[in-house]
Amino acid sequence: MERIEHRASSGGWQDVYRHRSGVLGCDMTVGVYLPPQAGRGPCPVLYWLSGLTCNEQNFITKAGAQRYAAEHGIILVAPDTSPRGDDVADDAAYDLGKGAGFYVNATREPWAKHYRMYDYVVDELPAWVEANLPATDARAVSGHSMGGHGALVIALRNPGRYRSVSAFSPIVAPSQVPWGAKAFDAYLGDDREAWKQYDAVELVKGARETLPLLVDQGDADEFLAEQLRPDLLRAACEATGHPLQLRMQPGYDHSYYFIASFIGEHVAHHARALKQTS
Amino acid sequence: MERIEHRASSGGWQDVYRHRSGVLGCDMTVGVYLPPQAGRGPCPVLYWLSGLTCNEQNFITKAGAQRYAAEHGIILVAPDTSPRGDDVADDAAYDLGKGAGFYVNATREPWAKHYRMYDYVVDELPAWVEANLPATDARAVSGHSMGGHGALVIALRNPGRYRSVSAFSPIVAPSQVPWGAKAFDAYLGDDREAWKQYDAVELVKGARETLPLLVDQGDADEFLAEQLRPDLLRAACEATGHPLQLRMQPGYDHSYYFIASFIGEHVAHHARALKQTS
């Protein structure tokens, strides 16, 4: 592993690491914010999963989360959104291939060799974090858009592994919307049963644990009606009694201005859960 | 004028306008943050001047200032850093021409026709703001690096026009450092007397008003010793008794992470001055 950026930020350090991922078969970059408290002992970790086209830079430069992480003593870990490198399969479209890993383990060629972002985020990345950073094993997860989908799916499928979960503008039902259907068809093939394990609306139906879902969604989001469909998550949660706090935020769009406006509330939400028993 | 971006942000609106500048002879883009209070009546204005290579986007996407402007009810106005357009003179270097206007009125060709950023920022922009936005004529000014230089110079030369001034990592003595000497030689020629009117350290010596200067400077800034030289500002202020609060911030570099870490304190500083008599 190599630290490739190291900048003072809100009393702590905004770093970027490059580390080898055996799961993905490539080097990966990861944004790591260490709050001032991490200089005195291990801190809990909030994982942030970014959206389509993003790498580790978007969240660390635009969300303004560092000041809240410093306030609460939380490490922020923001990985890239797909495997990278010259030998990694790609597609000319922005919504498939590099920058569009969709947090799944691909089973179809040419994707299966490298595109295993689910295993990377759930297992390899936390193992790396907890072995190499001043981090406890208290974990929370959040994300935006494709990364909001990733956060919800990962939390729903791994009861007990995350203390809390939240999402901004998530793709809640990828099986039912163009972005998700295109990616799942490419990465997983046309067996729709296989898609369900990566679809929050499907997973809520069989959830073994009632970890409350906090979701913020702008009502002026340009992708709301076609790609995001929070109504489907609301219906699924109501049908099964799964706890959901879905906040429709008037006037907000899909941009980082939306995330920056509410990230403080999300960090506080996760801080409450992370500190409860740690 | 045309509004080309309009995004909800921290309860207000982060807009970008394109307007015609007669002073510069080109269209200019300007970031404008309207806090929620601007929906109920006119608000005071903090002008932000950006650094080399920047346009109106850097500050509005990376500084995280909106939440503080919303808290204090202050409009943020962040203009581009030079004239723009195909007929505007330019240079291949990042530190001359487009993106490097240095907030001066150029007197030498090929720059004199368009490069009049001093007049634009001091006169034309505030006139446009106060005529077209819900803004009072209570003004404050801040900026970063080349823009910190601009903020200090503009405040020192225009007593009474700004209620307060601050700067991050400013080029305090452009006449004495490579960035400034190169730009001034190109824009103003080799008459070093003409340079003094755009040099904060020179202006402090003859300042007619003792508007306190708030300056934050990272001590790990990669440009500190060669280009920024806050020691020269400190010496000039001590020699003349000009009030200066120069805060050396340990570990911080020249990046927007530094600005984001302290912008809340700067906005609060300006809010106190802007609200005192408005």
PDB file of C-alpha atoms in Angstrom, chain B residues 129-253:
ATOM      1  CA  VAL B 129     -25.014  42.368  -8.052  1.00  0.00           C
ATOM      2  CA  GLU B 130     -26.784  45.231  -6.303  1.00  0.00           C
ATOM      3  CA  ALA B 131     -28.995  45.922  -9.330  1.00  0.00           C
ATOM      4  CA  ASN B 132     -29.966  42.337 -10.094  1.00  0.00           C
ATOM      5  CA  LEU B 133     -29.848  40.310  -6.872  1.00  0.00           C
ATOM      6  CA  PRO B 134     -31.579  40.724  -3.483  1.00  0.00           C
ATOM      7  CA  ALA B 135     -28.385  42.347  -2.181  1.00  0.00           C
ATOM      8  CA  THR B 136     -27.665  45.306   0.067  1.00  0.00           C
ATOM      9  CA  ASP B 137     -24.596  47.460  -0.464  1.00  0.00           C
ATOM     10  CA  ALA B 138     -22.901  45.969   2.602  1.00  0.00           C
ATOM     11  CA  ARG B 139     -19.841  44.249   1.126  1.00  0.00           C
ATOM     12  CA  ALA B 140     -17.030  42.046   2.351  1.00  0.00           C
ATOM     13  CA  VAL B 141     -14.227  40.486   0.360  1.00  0.00           C
ATOM     14  CA  SER B 142     -12.085  37.376   0.690  1.00  0.00           C
ATOM     15  CA  GLY B 143     -10.080  35.112  -1.558  1.00  0.00           C
ATOM     16  CA  HIS B 144      -7.375  32.509  -1.979  1.00  0.00           C
ATOM     17  CA  SER B 145      -3.785  32.838  -3.194  1.00  0.00           C
ATOM     18  CA  MET B 146      -3.962  35.168  -6.248  1.00  0.00           C
ATOM     19  CA  GLY B 147      -7.499  35.934  -5.034  1.00  0.00           C
ATOM     20  CA  GLY B 148      -6.233  36.611  -1.519  1.00  0.00           C
ATOM     21  CA  HIS B 149      -3.906  39.159  -3.078  1.00  0.00           C
ATOM     22  CA  GLY B 150      -6.899  40.609  -4.925  1.00  0.00           C
ATOM     23  CA  ALA B 151      -8.988  40.819  -1.759  1.00  0.00           C
ATOM     24  CA  LEU B 152      -6.288  42.578   0.263  1.00  0.00           C
ATOM     25  CA  VAL B 153      -5.439  45.035  -2.517  1.00  0.00           C
ATOM     26  CA  ILE B 154      -9.031  45.888  -3.278  1.00  0.00           C
ATOM     27  CA  ALA B 155      -9.922  46.432   0.383  1.00  0.00           C
ATOM     28  CA  LEU B 156      -6.805  48.505   1.094  1.00  0.00           C
ATOM     29  CA  ARG B 157      -7.374  50.763  -1.935  1.00  0.00           C
ATOM     30  CA  ASN B 158     -11.065  51.387  -1.336  1.00  0.00           C
ATOM     31  CA  PRO B 159     -11.624  52.599   2.229  1.00  0.00           C
ATOM     32  CA  GLY B 160     -15.241  52.322   3.285  1.00  0.00           C
ATOM     33  CA  ARG B 161     -16.248  50.177   0.329  1.00  0.00           C
ATOM     34  CA  TYR B 162     -15.854  46.874   2.240  1.00  0.00           C
ATOM     35  CA  ARG B 163     -16.876  46.197   5.819  1.00  0.00           C
ATOM     36  CA  SER B 164     -14.278  43.475   6.222  1.00  0.00           C
ATOM     37  CA  VAL B 165     -11.547  41.603   4.416  1.00  0.00           C
ATOM     38  CA  SER B 166      -9.866  38.235   4.820  1.00  0.00           C
ATOM     39  CA  ALA B 167      -7.590  36.003   2.809  1.00  0.00           C
ATOM     40  CA  PHE B 168      -6.364  32.437   2.597  1.00  0.00           C
ATOM     41  CA  SER B 169      -2.734  31.919   1.554  1.00  0.00           C
ATOM     42  CA  PRO B 170      -2.525  35.305  -0.188  1.00  0.00           C
ATOM     43  CA  ILE B 171       0.281  36.506  -2.469  1.00  0.00           C
ATOM     44  CA  VAL B 172       0.944  39.475  -0.170  1.00  0.00           C
ATOM     45  CA  ALA B 173       3.891  40.992  -2.050  1.00  0.00           C
ATOM     46  CA  PRO B 174       3.455  40.202  -5.758  1.00  0.00           C
ATOM     47  CA  SER B 175       6.181  42.691  -6.721  1.00  0.00           C
ATOM     48  CA  GLN B 176       8.715  40.583  -4.833  1.00  0.00           C
ATOM     49  CA  VAL B 177       7.795  37.017  -5.873  1.00  0.00           C
ATOM     50  CA  PRO B 178       7.955  35.104  -9.176  1.00  0.00           C
ATOM     51  CA  TRP B 179       4.201  34.723  -9.786  1.00  0.00           C
ATOM     52  CA  GLY B 180       3.508  38.405  -9.265  1.00  0.00           C
ATOM     53  CA  ALA B 181       6.590  39.769 -10.997  1.00  0.00           C
ATOM     54  CA  LYS B 182       5.871  37.723 -14.117  1.00  0.00           C
ATOM     55  CA  ALA B 183       2.240  38.836 -14.260  1.00  0.00           C
ATOM     56  CA  PHE B 184       2.908  42.487 -13.427  1.00  0.00           C
ATOM     57  CA  ASP B 185       5.719  42.695 -15.970  1.00  0.00           C
ATOM     58  CA  ALA B 186       3.358  41.393 -18.647  1.00  0.00           C
ATOM     59  CA  TYR B 187       0.242  43.336 -17.648  1.00  0.00           C
ATOM     60  CA  LEU B 188       1.824  46.578 -16.373  1.00  0.00           C
ATOM     61  CA  GLY B 189       5.278  46.767 -17.950  1.00  0.00           C
ATOM     62  CA  ASP B 190       8.536  47.294 -16.140  1.00  0.00           C
ATOM     63  CA  ASP B 191       7.637  50.504 -14.292  1.00  0.00           C
ATOM     64  CA  ARG B 192       7.844  49.201 -10.756  1.00  0.00           C
ATOM     65  CA  GLU B 193       6.070  52.275  -9.366  1.00  0.00           C
ATOM     66  CA  ALA B 194       2.950  51.107 -11.222  1.00  0.00           C
ATOM     67  CA  TRP B 195       3.194  47.738  -9.501  1.00  0.00           C
ATOM     68  CA  LYS B 196       2.832  49.275  -6.038  1.00  0.00           C
ATOM     69  CA  GLN B 197      -0.861  50.026  -6.457  1.00  0.00           C
ATOM     70  CA  TYR B 198      -1.478  46.266  -6.707  1.00  0.00           C
ATOM     71  CA  ASP B 199       0.807  45.113  -3.914  1.00  0.00           C
ATOM     72  CA  ALA B 200      -0.697  44.660  -0.439  1.00  0.00           C
ATOM     73  CA  VAL B 201       2.621  45.066   1.363  1.00  0.00           C
ATOM     74  CA  GLU B 202       3.191  48.385  -0.426  1.00  0.00           C
ATOM     75  CA  LEU B 203      -0.395  49.522   0.127  1.00  0.00           C
ATOM     76  CA  VAL B 204      -0.297  48.822   3.861  1.00  0.00           C
ATOM     77  CA  LYS B 205       2.458  51.427   4.120  1.00  0.00           C
ATOM     78  CA  GLY B 206       0.129  54.170   2.924  1.00  0.00           C
ATOM     79  CA  ALA B 207      -3.227  52.824   4.032  1.00  0.00           C
ATOM     80  CA  ARG B 208      -5.719  55.549   4.881  1.00  0.00           C
ATOM     81  CA  GLU B 209      -7.924  53.243   6.935  1.00  0.00           C
ATOM     82  CA  THR B 210      -7.152  50.530   9.438  1.00  0.00           C
ATOM     83  CA  LEU B 211      -9.522  47.815   8.261  1.00  0.00           C
ATOM     84  CA  PRO B 212      -8.216  44.737  10.123  1.00  0.00           C
ATOM     85  CA  LEU B 213      -6.730  42.056   7.902  1.00  0.00           C
ATOM     86  CA  LEU B 214      -7.546  38.424   8.733  1.00  0.00           C
ATOM     87  CA  VAL B 215      -5.136  36.040   7.023  1.00  0.00           C
ATOM     88  CA  ASP B 216      -4.971  32.250   7.343  1.00  0.00           C
ATOM     89  CA  GLN B 217      -1.861  30.553   6.016  1.00  0.00           C
ATOM     90  CA  GLY B 218      -0.941  26.871   6.128  1.00  0.00           C
ATOM     91  CA  ASP B 219       2.590  26.231   7.298  1.00  0.00           C
ATOM     92  CA  ALA B 220       2.890  23.192   4.982  1.00  0.00           C
ATOM     93  CA  ASP B 221       1.856  25.266   1.958  1.00  0.00           C
ATOM     94  CA  GLU B 222       4.102  24.302  -0.950  1.00  0.00           C
ATOM     95  CA  PHE B 223       4.194  27.948  -2.137  1.00  0.00           C
ATOM     96  CA  LEU B 224       4.824  29.540   1.246  1.00  0.00           C
ATOM     97  CA  ALA B 225       8.485  30.525   1.071  1.00  0.00           C
ATOM     98  CA  GLU B 226       8.760  31.426  -2.600  1.00  0.00           C
ATOM     99  CA  GLN B 227       5.420  32.961  -3.584  1.00  0.00           C
ATOM    100  CA  LEU B 228       3.338  33.876  -0.534  1.00  0.00           C
ATOM    101  CA  ARG B 229       5.737  35.372   2.039  1.00  0.00           C
ATOM    102  CA  PRO B 230       3.346  36.270   4.874  1.00  0.00           C
ATOM    103  CA  ASP B 231       6.419  37.445   6.808  1.00  0.00           C
ATOM    104  CA  LEU B 232       6.552  40.477   4.518  1.00  0.00           C
ATOM    105  CA  LEU B 233       2.967  41.393   5.356  1.00  0.00           C
ATOM    106  CA  ARG B 234       3.586  40.946   9.043  1.00  0.00           C
ATOM    107  CA  ALA B 235       6.652  43.207   8.891  1.00  0.00           C
ATOM    108  CA  ALA B 236       4.800  45.887   6.920  1.00  0.00           C
ATOM    109  CA  CYS B 237       1.830  45.848   9.305  1.00  0.00           C
ATOM    110  CA  GLU B 238       4.080  45.978  12.350  1.00  0.00           C
ATOM    111  CA  ALA B 239       6.024  48.894  10.886  1.00  0.00           C
ATOM    112  CA  THR B 240       2.913  50.963  10.255  1.00  0.00           C
ATOM    113  CA  GLY B 241       0.668  49.681  13.027  1.00  0.00           C
ATOM    114  CA  HIS B 242      -1.858  48.265  10.603  1.00  0.00           C
ATOM    115  CA  PRO B 243      -4.070  45.678  12.352  1.00  0.00           C
ATOM    116  CA  LEU B 244      -3.325  42.152  11.139  1.00  0.00           C
ATOM    117  CA  GLN B 245      -4.440  38.775  12.424  1.00  0.00           C
ATOM    118  CA  LEU B 246      -2.093  36.346  10.695  1.00  0.00           C
ATOM    119  CA  ARG B 247      -2.816  32.761  11.695  1.00  0.00           C
ATOM    120  CA  MET B 248      -0.217  30.182  10.716  1.00  0.00           C
ATOM    121  CA  GLN B 249      -2.145  26.911  10.588  1.00  0.00           C
ATOM    122  CA  PRO B 250       0.058  23.910  11.294  1.00  0.00           C
ATOM    123  CA  GLY B 251       0.045  21.106   8.721  1.00  0.00           C
ATOM    124  CA  TYR B 252      -2.197  22.776   6.139  1.00  0.00           C
ATOM    125  CA  ASP B 253      -1.260  23.087   2.488  1.00  0.00           C
TER     126      ASP B 253
END
